[in-house]
Structure formats: structure tokens, C-alpha cells
């Protein structure tokens, strides 16, 4: 480790964000999620359901996938974190979960556009997603050992910004080279995969799975080369790890600021993940956007994510993470309110004009019938979802470093992962319940408002500097 400079270790740590971000960008939010929603909805229509009910059923199915994976991630992360802390060895866990990431994402190539293997593909998506999230817990726990506390906010923000740039680059490649439009061409008029892929079989969109897997494998190389463990030589059993987690949970009760922060982040991160998981699905099902337009929306969101995460890191270093977290929650709550009261015909009950400032010609893609103004508004929402979401995640990681136990950082971040994932089923489950009950994919996102506000209220008891003040 002595021959690897501190600068290289930081860059290696950042490269993990670059390598792993496409799972969230391409698969959860902007390409596979909307593609799956459209495929599932079409399959439900084929069973005799009307379009609105089919859309609701498709969103509910996606909710189920995120709910199940959230439960597994939430309750498994802290246990494995405790085991890794005892030995000081995190890389083997990271590399093992990386294998799940690669297998799960790569298998999505097999998705049938007719929806016949929907459940199998959801299972592979879940395997990859679990791998991505578990690996992130261990990588986050390496941050306290990389830099002094005063640099944590800046390094965390820059890491998220770098990761979002990676997601942006991957999304641009997918849209320009692979994802086919209704005319069988990509966004710039190419045959999918330079003519190697069958547009009729949706092979361009399906290629997002293996592309994400290969991207991860290649760009993990700097991390593998430059980030090392400090093994302790100790090992503990699974049962002992459970005991450590039980003890850690009891200690949280005595640490008012830490307990309040874990509860707060449990709610607002759950809401943010719900917003990420359903943003593209909402655009596809409620606004009837084609996949390429969802991708363009993703480009806008990722550019703002990188910029706001970087700026948020600077603000964090100057005044601390708590003000950044509060501002981001307020902005994201406003976004959900706008989305809830908007559809193709009206916004906040006000009828909308059919066209808006030549929006059709500007986008250059075939648009669904109805007013163009909701498209413009939702693009603006994309700026806030991406930007404020990036700042929120960066500042949240920084705040957790201030509350983490220096002797057991992975255990602490395992609890952080638990707080973010123990109820990760909540947002998808509530969205699924409301969607099914109302039969509306639009109204289905309303529970996110309550989750954001609960997180905001609990921040009242969180000390800006952690337990020490």
C-alpha cells in the first residue's frame, strides 16, 4: 500500500462510482426500467386489460421487484459489514458482489419483447441490483480511511459527480449507438449496434444489459489496482456478526443524533430511490414518452446530477452537509407535487395548449398526442431530480462519515445501508398499493411526498457535526 499514493487511492475509489453508476442510470431509471414497463404493459394488454389498468399493473410489478430487492439489501448489508470490519477485508466482498452485478445485468439481454419471460428477467435484474448495492456499502465504508474528515464532503461530492459523468457517458453511447426508435434507427439515424443488432427484436434496447456489465468490468480496473485493504487477521462467525449488529442497534438508542439521522435518511432516501426508480416509468406510462425521449431526459438529469453533486460537495465542505440535505429535500418534494398534479392535458387543473414553443421540432422525435407543456415541465423536473438527488446523496454520505464509528466504519455504513434499505420496500410498495387502488400510475407516486416530509422533520434532532456536536 505504501507504493500507492493517496491521490491514486482516491481516484481508484472514484472509479468505482464511474463503473457502477450505469446500473442505476441505464437499468433502474432511463433505459431498462421504462423498456420493461412498456413490455410488461403490452403483455398485460394482451391478456385483455385496458391500457390504463395495464399501465398500473406494469408499474405495480416493477414496484414488487424493487420491494423484494430492497428487503434483501436492507437486512443483509449490516451483517456482512460487521464480518468485514472484523477482518479488515472489504475487497473480497466487493469483488464477489461485483460478480452478481455482472451476471444480473448481462442476463437482461435475454428479455423477450413480448413479455413471456418477465419474471425471469426481474429475478436477474434483482440479482444485479443486490450486487451493486451491497458492493456500494463496502466501498462507502472505505471513505473515512482515505481522507481527513475536513475533506470528506469534497471527496464524496466529487466521487458522486464523477460517477454521474460515467452514467451520462454510458447513456449517451446507448442512445446514439444502440437504442432503436420506432423507425428502427438510433437517435442519430444509425442502425442499432452499427447494423449488428435486430431493431425488430428490440436488440438495441436489450443490449443495455451486457453493455452495463462490460462497462463495469472495464472501469473497475483502476479500483482493483489502487484501492487496498488493511487486513487485521481476525475473523468472526455469522452468529457473532448478528451479535455485533444487535449491540450496534442498541447503541443507536443512546446516540440521539445518530438515531435521528438514520431514521431521517431512512425516509428521505427511500423517497429518493422511489423517485429514481419510477421517474422513467412515469414518463413512459403517464406521458407516453418513447424510450429515446426518456433517454434524453436522463442526459439532462445526469448533467445536473454531476454539477450539483460537485457544487454540493463544495458547499458541504464550507458549511456542512445538513443545509444541503434540507434544501435538496424541499426541492424534491416540490417536484413530486408538480408530477402528481400534471398529465398530458392539464397541470394543477389548468387546461394546457396543444403546442408549446415549437417543442416537437426542438426534440426531433415523434411525440404522443396532447399538450407539449407537460414535456417541458417534466424536463425541468429532471434537472431538479438529478441535481438535487446528486447533492442529497453526496451530503448524506458525508453526514454519515461524521456519525460513523472510526473503529468499525463498515458496520456503521452497514447500519446506514440498513436505514436506507430496511424500508426500501416502503416507497415501491406504497406506490404499488396506491397505483393498484386508484388505477393511476400518476397518482401512484403521491406517497413520496409524505416520506420526504418525514425525513425533513426528523432532521431537527440531527447535529451537524455528528454525535460530537
Coordinates of C-alpha atoms in Angstrom, one line a residue:
X1 CA 0.0 0.0 0.0
X2 CA 3.0 2.3 0.6
X3 CA 3.8 2.5 -3.1
X4 CA 0.3 3.6 -4.0
X5 CA -0.1 7.4 -3.5
X6 CA -3.1 8.9 -1.6
X7 CA -4.1 10.6 -4.9
X8 CA -4.3 7.3 -6.7
X9 CA -6.3 5.7 -3.9
X10 CA -8.8 8.5 -4.1
X11 CA -9.0 8.2 -7.9
X12 CA -9.4 4.4 -7.6
X13 CA -12.2 4.9 -5.2
X14 CA -13.9 7.4 -7.5
X15 CA -13.6 5.0 -10.4
X16 CA -15.9 2.6 -8.6
X17 CA -18.6 5.3 -8.8
X18 CA -17.9 5.7 -12.6
X19 CA -18.0 1.9 -13.2
X20 CA -21.1 1.2 -11.1
X21 CA -23.4 4.2 -11.8
X22 CA -24.8 2.8 -15.1
X23 CA -26.7 0.1 -13.2
X24 CA -28.8 2.9 -11.7
X25 CA -28.7 5.2 -14.7
X26 CA -29.3 2.7 -17.5
X27 CA -31.1 -0.2 -15.9
X28 CA -33.1 1.2 -13.0
X29 CA -34.1 4.6 -14.4
X30 CA -33.7 5.6 -18.0
X31 CA -33.5 2.6 -20.3
X32 CA -34.3 -0.9 -18.9
X33 CA -36.9 0.3 -16.4
X34 CA -39.0 2.2 -19.0
X35 CA -38.4 -0.6 -21.6
X36 CA -39.6 -3.2 -19.1
X37 CA -42.6 -1.1 -18.2
X38 CA -43.7 -0.8 -21.8
X39 CA -43.1 -4.5 -22.5
X40 CA -45.0 -5.5 -19.3
X41 CA -47.9 -3.1 -20.1
X42 CA -48.2 -4.5 -23.6
X43 CA -48.2 -8.0 -22.2
X44 CA -51.0 -7.1 -19.8
X45 CA -53.0 -5.5 -22.6
X46 CA -52.6 -8.8 -24.5
X47 CA -54.3 -10.6 -21.6
X48 CA -57.4 -8.4 -22.1
X49 CA -56.8 -5.4 -19.7
X50 CA -57.5 -1.9 -20.9
X51 CA -54.4 0.4 -21.3
X52 CA -54.7 2.4 -18.1
X53 CA -55.1 -0.8 -16.0
X54 CA -52.3 -2.5 -17.9
X55 CA -50.0 0.5 -17.1
X56 CA -50.9 0.3 -13.5
X57 CA -50.2 -3.4 -13.4
X58 CA -46.8 -2.9 -15.1
X59 CA -45.8 -0.2 -12.5
X60 CA -47.0 -2.4 -9.7
X61 CA -44.9 -5.3 -11.0
X62 CA -41.8 -3.0 -11.1
X63 CA -42.7 -2.0 -7.6
X64 CA -42.6 -5.6 -6.5
X65 CA -39.1 -6.1 -7.9
X66 CA -37.7 -3.1 -6.1
X67 CA -39.5 -4.0 -2.9
X68 CA -38.1 -7.5 -2.7
X69 CA -34.5 -6.4 -3.6
X70 CA -34.8 -3.6 -1.0
X71 CA -35.6 -6.0 1.8
X72 CA -32.7 -8.3 0.9
X73 CA -30.3 -5.4 0.7
X74 CA -31.5 -3.7 3.9
X75 CA -31.2 -6.7 6.2
X76 CA -28.1 -8.3 4.7
X77 CA -25.8 -5.4 4.5
X78 CA -25.1 -4.7 8.2
X79 CA -24.4 -8.4 8.9
X80 CA -21.8 -8.7 6.2
X81 CA -20.4 -5.3 7.1
X82 CA -19.7 -6.4 10.7
X83 CA -17.9 -9.5 9.4
X84 CA -15.8 -7.4 7.0
X85 CA -14.9 -4.9 9.8
X86 CA -13.6 -7.7 12.0
X87 CA -11.2 -8.9 9.3
X88 CA -10.5 -5.5 7.7
X89 CA -11.0 -7.2 4.3
X90 CA -13.6 -5.5 2.1
X91 CA -12.2 -6.1 -1.4
X92 CA -13.2 -9.8 -1.5
X93 CA -16.8 -8.8 -0.6
X94 CA -16.8 -6.0 -3.2
X95 CA -15.4 -8.3 -5.9
X96 CA -17.9 -11.0 -5.0
X97 CA -20.9 -8.7 -5.3
X98 CA -19.4 -7.3 -8.4
X99 CA -19.8 -10.7 -10.0
X100 CA -23.5 -10.6 -9.1
X101 CA -23.7 -7.2 -10.7
X102 CA -22.1 -8.5 -14.0
X103 CA -24.2 -11.7 -14.1
X104 CA -27.5 -10.0 -13.3
X105 CA -27.1 -7.1 -15.8
X106 CA -25.6 -9.2 -18.6
X107 CA -28.6 -11.6 -18.5
X108 CA -31.1 -8.8 -19.3
X109 CA -30.1 -9.3 -22.9
X110 CA -32.5 -12.3 -22.8
X111 CA -35.6 -10.1 -22.1
X112 CA -38.4 -11.1 -24.5
X113 CA -40.0 -8.0 -26.0
X114 CA -43.3 -10.0 -26.0
X115 CA -43.1 -10.2 -22.2
X116 CA -43.1 -14.0 -22.0
X117 CA -40.1 -14.2 -19.5
X118 CA -41.0 -11.2 -17.4
X119 CA -40.5 -12.9 -14.1
X120 CA -37.1 -14.4 -15.0
X121 CA -35.8 -11.0 -16.1
X122 CA -37.0 -9.4 -12.9
X123 CA -35.1 -12.0 -11.0
X124 CA -31.8 -11.3 -12.9
X125 CA -32.4 -7.6 -12.5
X126 CA -32.7 -8.1 -8.8
X127 CA -29.5 -10.2 -8.6
X128 CA -27.5 -7.5 -10.3
X129 CA -29.2 -4.7 -8.2
X130 CA -28.4 -6.5 -5.0
X131 CA -24.8 -6.9 -6.0
X132 CA -24.5 -3.2 -6.9
X133 CA -26.0 -2.0 -3.6
X134 CA -24.0 -4.5 -1.4
X135 CA -20.8 -3.5 -3.1
X136 CA -21.6 0.2 -2.5
X137 CA -21.9 -0.4 1.2
X138 CA -18.3 -1.7 1.5
X139 CA -17.0 1.0 -0.9
X140 CA -18.6 3.8 1.1
X141 CA -17.0 2.4 4.3
X142 CA -13.6 2.9 2.8
X143 CA -14.1 6.7 2.6
X144 CA -13.1 7.5 6.3
X145 CA -9.7 5.8 5.7
X146 CA -9.0 7.7 2.5
X147 CA -9.0 11.4 3.6
X148 CA -9.1 13.6 6.7
X149 CA -12.6 14.4 8.0
X150 CA -12.4 18.0 6.7
X151 CA -12.0 16.7 3.1
X152 CA -14.8 14.1 3.3
X153 CA -17.5 16.3 1.8
X154 CA -15.4 17.4 -1.1
X155 CA -14.2 13.9 -1.9
X156 CA -17.7 12.4 -1.5
X157 CA -19.2 15.1 -3.8
X158 CA -16.5 14.8 -6.4
X159 CA -17.0 11.0 -6.3
X160 CA -20.7 11.3 -7.0
X161 CA -20.1 13.9 -9.7
X162 CA -17.6 11.6 -11.4
X163 CA -20.0 8.7 -11.1
X164 CA -22.8 10.7 -12.7
X165 CA -20.5 11.7 -15.6
X166 CA -19.9 8.0 -16.1
X167 CA -23.6 7.4 -16.2
X168 CA -24.0 10.2 -18.6
X169 CA -21.3 8.9 -20.9
X170 CA -22.8 5.4 -20.8
X171 CA -26.3 6.8 -21.5
X172 CA -25.1 8.8 -24.5
X173 CA -23.4 5.8 -26.0
X174 CA -26.6 3.7 -25.5
X175 CA -28.9 6.3 -27.1
X176 CA -26.6 7.2 -30.0
X177 CA -25.4 3.7 -30.9
X178 CA -27.9 1.1 -29.5
X179 CA -31.4 2.1 -28.6
X180 CA -33.8 1.9 -31.5
X181 CA -36.6 4.4 -32.1
X182 CA -39.9 3.5 -33.8
X183 CA -38.3 3.8 -37.2
X184 CA -35.7 1.2 -36.3
X185 CA -32.8 3.8 -36.1
X186 CA -31.0 5.2 -33.2
X187 CA -31.2 8.8 -32.1
X188 CA -28.7 9.9 -34.8
X189 CA -30.0 7.7 -37.5
X190 CA -27.8 4.6 -37.2
X191 CA -28.8 1.0 -37.3
X192 CA -28.6 -0.4 -33.8
X193 CA -25.1 -1.6 -32.9
X194 CA -23.9 -0.4 -36.3
X195 CA -26.2 -2.8 -38.0
X196 CA -25.2 -5.8 -35.9
X197 CA -28.5 -5.8 -33.9
X198 CA -32.0 -6.5 -34.9
X199 CA -34.3 -3.5 -34.3
X200 CA -37.5 -5.5 -34.8
X201 CA -36.4 -7.8 -31.9
X202 CA -35.5 -4.7 -29.8
X203 CA -32.0 -5.9 -29.5
X204 CA -30.7 -2.4 -29.3
X205 CA -32.6 -1.7 -26.1
X206 CA -31.9 -5.2 -24.8
X207 CA -28.2 -4.6 -25.3
X208 CA -28.3 -2.3 -22.3
X209 CA -27.8 -5.3 -20.0
X210 CA -24.5 -6.7 -21.4
X211 CA -23.3 -3.1 -22.1
X212 CA -23.7 -2.2 -18.4
X213 CA -21.9 -5.4 -17.4
X214 CA -18.9 -4.8 -19.7
X215 CA -18.7 -1.2 -18.7
X216 CA -18.4 -2.2 -15.1
X217 CA -15.8 -4.8 -15.7
X218 CA -13.5 -2.5 -17.7
X219 CA -13.8 0.6 -15.5
X220 CA -13.3 -1.3 -12.2
X221 CA -9.7 -1.9 -13.2
X222 CA -8.4 1.3 -11.5
X223 CA -10.2 0.5 -8.3
X224 CA -8.8 -3.0 -8.3
X225 CA -5.3 -1.7 -8.9
X226 CA -5.2 1.3 -6.5
X227 CA -7.5 0.6 -3.5
X228 CA -6.3 -1.9 -0.9
X229 CA -7.4 -3.4 2.4
X230 CA -5.7 -3.3 5.7
X231 CA -6.4 -6.8 7.0
X232 CA -6.5 -7.4 10.7
X233 CA -6.1 -11.2 10.6
X234 CA -9.3 -11.7 12.6
X235 CA -12.4 -13.5 11.6
X236 CA -15.9 -13.8 13.2
X237 CA -18.8 -16.1 12.6
X238 CA -22.2 -15.2 11.2
X239 CA -23.7 -15.5 14.6
X240 CA -21.1 -13.2 16.1
X241 CA -21.8 -10.7 13.4
X242 CA -25.5 -10.8 14.4
X243 CA -24.5 -10.1 17.9
X244 CA -22.4 -7.1 16.8
X245 CA -25.3 -5.7 14.8
X246 CA -27.7 -6.1 17.8
X247 CA -25.2 -4.3 20.0
X248 CA -24.8 -1.5 17.5
X249 CA -28.6 -1.1 17.2
X250 CA -28.8 -0.8 20.9
X251 CA -26.1 1.8 21.0
X252 CA -28.1 3.9 18.4
X253 CA -30.8 4.3 21.0
X254 CA -28.3 6.1 23.2
X255 CA -27.0 8.3 20.4
X256 CA -29.8 10.8 19.7
X257 CA -28.2 12.5 16.7
X258 CA -27.2 9.2 15.0
X259 CA -30.6 7.6 15.7
X260 CA -32.4 10.6 14.3
X261 CA -30.2 10.8 11.2
X262 CA -30.6 7.1 10.5
X263 CA -34.4 7.4 10.8
X264 CA -34.4 10.6 8.7
X265 CA -32.3 9.2 5.9
X266 CA -34.4 6.0 6.0
X267 CA -37.4 8.0 4.9
X268 CA -35.9 10.6 2.5
X269 CA -33.5 8.2 0.8
X270 CA -36.4 5.7 0.4
X271 CA -38.4 8.5 -1.3
X272 CA -35.4 9.5 -3.5
X273 CA -34.9 5.9 -4.6
X274 CA -38.6 5.7 -5.4
X275 CA -38.3 8.9 -7.5
X276 CA -35.3 7.4 -9.3
X277 CA -37.0 4.1 -9.8
X278 CA -40.2 5.5 -11.2
X279 CA -39.2 8.7 -13.0
X280 CA -38.6 6.9 -16.3
X281 CA -41.5 4.6 -15.7
X282 CA -43.8 7.6 -15.1
X283 CA -42.6 9.3 -18.3
X284 CA -43.2 6.1 -20.3
X285 CA -46.6 5.3 -18.8
X286 CA -48.2 8.7 -18.0
X287 CA -46.7 11.0 -20.6
X288 CA -46.3 8.2 -23.2
X289 CA -42.7 9.1 -23.9
X290 CA -40.7 6.9 -26.3
X291 CA -37.6 5.3 -24.9
X292 CA -35.3 7.7 -26.7
X293 CA -37.0 10.7 -25.2
X294 CA -36.7 9.1 -21.7
X295 CA -33.0 8.8 -22.5
X296 CA -32.7 12.4 -23.4
X297 CA -34.4 13.2 -20.2
X298 CA -31.8 11.1 -18.5
X299 CA -29.0 13.1 -20.2
X300 CA -30.4 16.3 -18.7
X301 CA -30.8 14.8 -15.3
X302 CA -27.3 13.3 -15.2
X303 CA -25.6 16.6 -16.3
X304 CA -27.4 18.4 -13.5
X305 CA -26.5 15.4 -11.1
X306 CA -22.8 15.8 -11.8
X307 CA -22.9 19.6 -11.5
X308 CA -25.0 19.7 -8.3
X309 CA -23.1 16.9 -6.6
X310 CA -19.8 18.7 -7.2
X311 CA -21.2 22.1 -6.1
X312 CA -23.0 20.4 -3.2
X313 CA -19.6 18.9 -2.1
X314 CA -18.1 22.4 -2.1
X315 CA -21.0 23.8 0.0
X316 CA -20.7 20.8 2.3
X317 CA -17.1 21.5 2.9
X318 CA -17.8 25.1 3.6
X319 CA -20.9 24.9 5.9
X320 CA -21.5 21.2 6.4
X321 CA -23.9 18.7 4.9
X322 CA -27.1 19.4 6.8
X323 CA -28.1 22.6 5.0
X324 CA -27.5 20.8 1.7
X325 CA -29.7 17.9 2.7
X326 CA -32.6 20.2 3.8
X327 CA -32.5 22.2 0.6
X328 CA -32.5 19.1 -1.6
X329 CA -35.4 17.5 0.3
X330 CA -37.5 20.7 -0.1
X331 CA -36.8 20.9 -3.9
X332 CA -37.5 17.2 -4.5
X333 CA -40.8 17.4 -2.6
X334 CA -41.8 20.2 -4.9
X335 CA -41.0 18.0 -7.9
X336 CA -43.3 15.3 -6.7
X337 CA -46.2 17.8 -6.1
X338 CA -45.8 19.0 -9.7
X339 CA -45.7 15.5 -11.1
X340 CA -48.8 14.5 -9.1
X341 CA -50.9 17.3 -10.4
X342 CA -49.8 17.1 -14.1
X343 CA -50.9 15.0 -17.0
X344 CA -50.9 15.3 -20.8
X345 CA -54.0 17.6 -20.8
X346 CA -53.6 19.8 -17.7
X347 CA -51.4 20.9 -14.8
X348 CA -52.9 21.8 -11.4
X349 CA -56.3 21.6 -13.0
X350 CA -55.5 24.2 -15.7
X351 CA -56.1 23.1 -19.3
X352 CA -53.0 23.3 -21.4
X353 CA -52.4 24.4 -25.0
X354 CA -51.7 21.8 -27.7
X355 CA -48.2 23.1 -28.6
X356 CA -45.6 24.9 -26.7
X357 CA -42.8 27.0 -28.3
X358 CA -42.1 24.5 -31.1
X359 CA -41.2 21.7 -28.7
X360 CA -41.9 19.0 -31.3
X361 CA -39.4 20.4 -33.7
X362 CA -36.8 21.1 -31.0
X363 CA -36.8 17.5 -29.7
X364 CA -36.8 15.9 -33.2
X365 CA -38.7 12.8 -32.1
X366 CA -42.2 11.6 -32.6
X367 CA -44.4 12.8 -29.7
X368 CA -47.7 11.5 -28.4
X369 CA -50.9 13.5 -28.8
X370 CA -51.7 16.2 -26.3
X371 CA -50.1 19.3 -24.9
X372 CA -46.3 19.8 -25.1
X373 CA -46.1 21.8 -21.9
X374 CA -46.0 18.8 -19.6
X375 CA -42.9 17.5 -21.5
X376 CA -41.2 20.9 -20.9
X377 CA -42.2 20.9 -17.2
X378 CA -41.0 17.3 -16.7
X379 CA -37.7 18.0 -18.4
X380 CA -37.3 20.9 -15.8
X381 CA -38.2 18.3 -13.1
X382 CA -35.5 16.1 -14.5
X383 CA -32.9 18.9 -13.8
X384 CA -34.1 19.0 -10.2
X385 CA -34.4 15.2 -9.7
X386 CA -30.9 14.7 -11.0
X387 CA -29.3 17.8 -9.5
X388 CA -30.9 17.7 -6.0
X389 CA -30.7 13.9 -5.9
X390 CA -27.0 14.0 -6.6
X391 CA -26.4 16.7 -3.9
X392 CA -28.6 14.8 -1.4
X393 CA -26.7 11.5 -1.9
X394 CA -23.3 13.2 -1.6
X395 CA -24.2 15.2 1.5
X396 CA -25.9 12.1 3.1
X397 CA -22.7 10.1 2.7
X398 CA -20.7 13.0 4.2
X399 CA -23.1 13.3 7.1
X400 CA -22.8 9.6 7.8
X401 CA -19.0 9.8 8.0
X402 CA -19.5 12.4 10.7
X403 CA -21.6 9.9 12.7
X404 CA -19.6 6.8 11.9
X405 CA -17.6 4.8 14.5
X406 CA -13.9 5.1 13.4
X407 CA -13.2 1.6 14.7
X408 CA -16.0 0.0 12.7
X409 CA -16.7 2.1 9.6
X410 CA -18.3 -0.8 7.5
X411 CA -20.5 -1.7 10.4
X412 CA -21.6 2.0 10.7
X413 CA -22.2 2.2 7.0
X414 CA -24.0 -1.2 7.2
X415 CA -26.4 0.5 9.6
X416 CA -26.6 3.4 7.2
X417 CA -27.4 0.9 4.4
X418 CA -29.9 -0.7 6.7
X419 CA -31.6 2.6 7.4
X420 CA -31.7 3.2 3.7
X421 CA -32.8 -0.3 2.7
X422 CA -34.7 -1.8 5.7
X423 CA -37.7 0.1 4.5
X424 CA -36.6 0.3 0.8
X425 CA -39.7 -1.8 0.1
X426 CA -41.8 1.1 1.5
X427 CA -41.8 3.5 -1.4
X428 CA -42.2 0.8 -4.1
X429 CA -44.8 -1.0 -2.0
X430 CA -46.8 2.3 -1.3
X431 CA -46.5 3.3 -4.9
X432 CA -47.7 -0.2 -6.0
X433 CA -50.6 -0.1 -3.5
X434 CA -51.8 3.4 -4.4
X435 CA -51.3 2.7 -8.1
X436 CA -53.4 -0.5 -7.9
X437 CA -56.0 1.1 -5.7
X438 CA -56.5 4.2 -7.9
X439 CA -55.7 2.5 -11.2
X440 CA -53.5 5.5 -12.0
X441 CA -49.7 5.5 -12.5
X442 CA -49.7 9.2 -11.9
X443 CA -51.4 9.2 -8.6
X444 CA -49.3 6.3 -7.6
X445 CA -46.2 8.5 -6.8
X446 CA -48.1 10.5 -4.2
X447 CA -46.7 8.6 -1.1
X448 CA -43.2 10.0 -1.9
X449 CA -44.3 13.4 -0.5
X450 CA -45.0 12.0 2.9
X451 CA -41.7 10.1 3.0
X452 CA -39.7 13.3 2.1
X453 CA -41.5 15.3 4.8
X454 CA -41.0 12.7 7.5
X455 CA -37.2 12.7 6.7
X456 CA -37.2 16.5 6.9
X457 CA -38.9 16.7 10.3
X458 CA -36.5 14.1 11.8
X459 CA -33.5 16.2 10.8
X460 CA -34.5 18.7 13.6
X461 CA -32.7 16.4 16.0
X462 CA -29.6 15.7 13.9
X463 CA -26.4 17.5 15.0
X464 CA -24.5 19.0 12.0
X465 CA -21.1 17.6 13.3
X466 CA -22.4 14.2 14.4
X467 CA -22.6 13.0 18.0
X468 CA -19.7 15.2 19.0
X469 CA -21.6 18.3 18.1

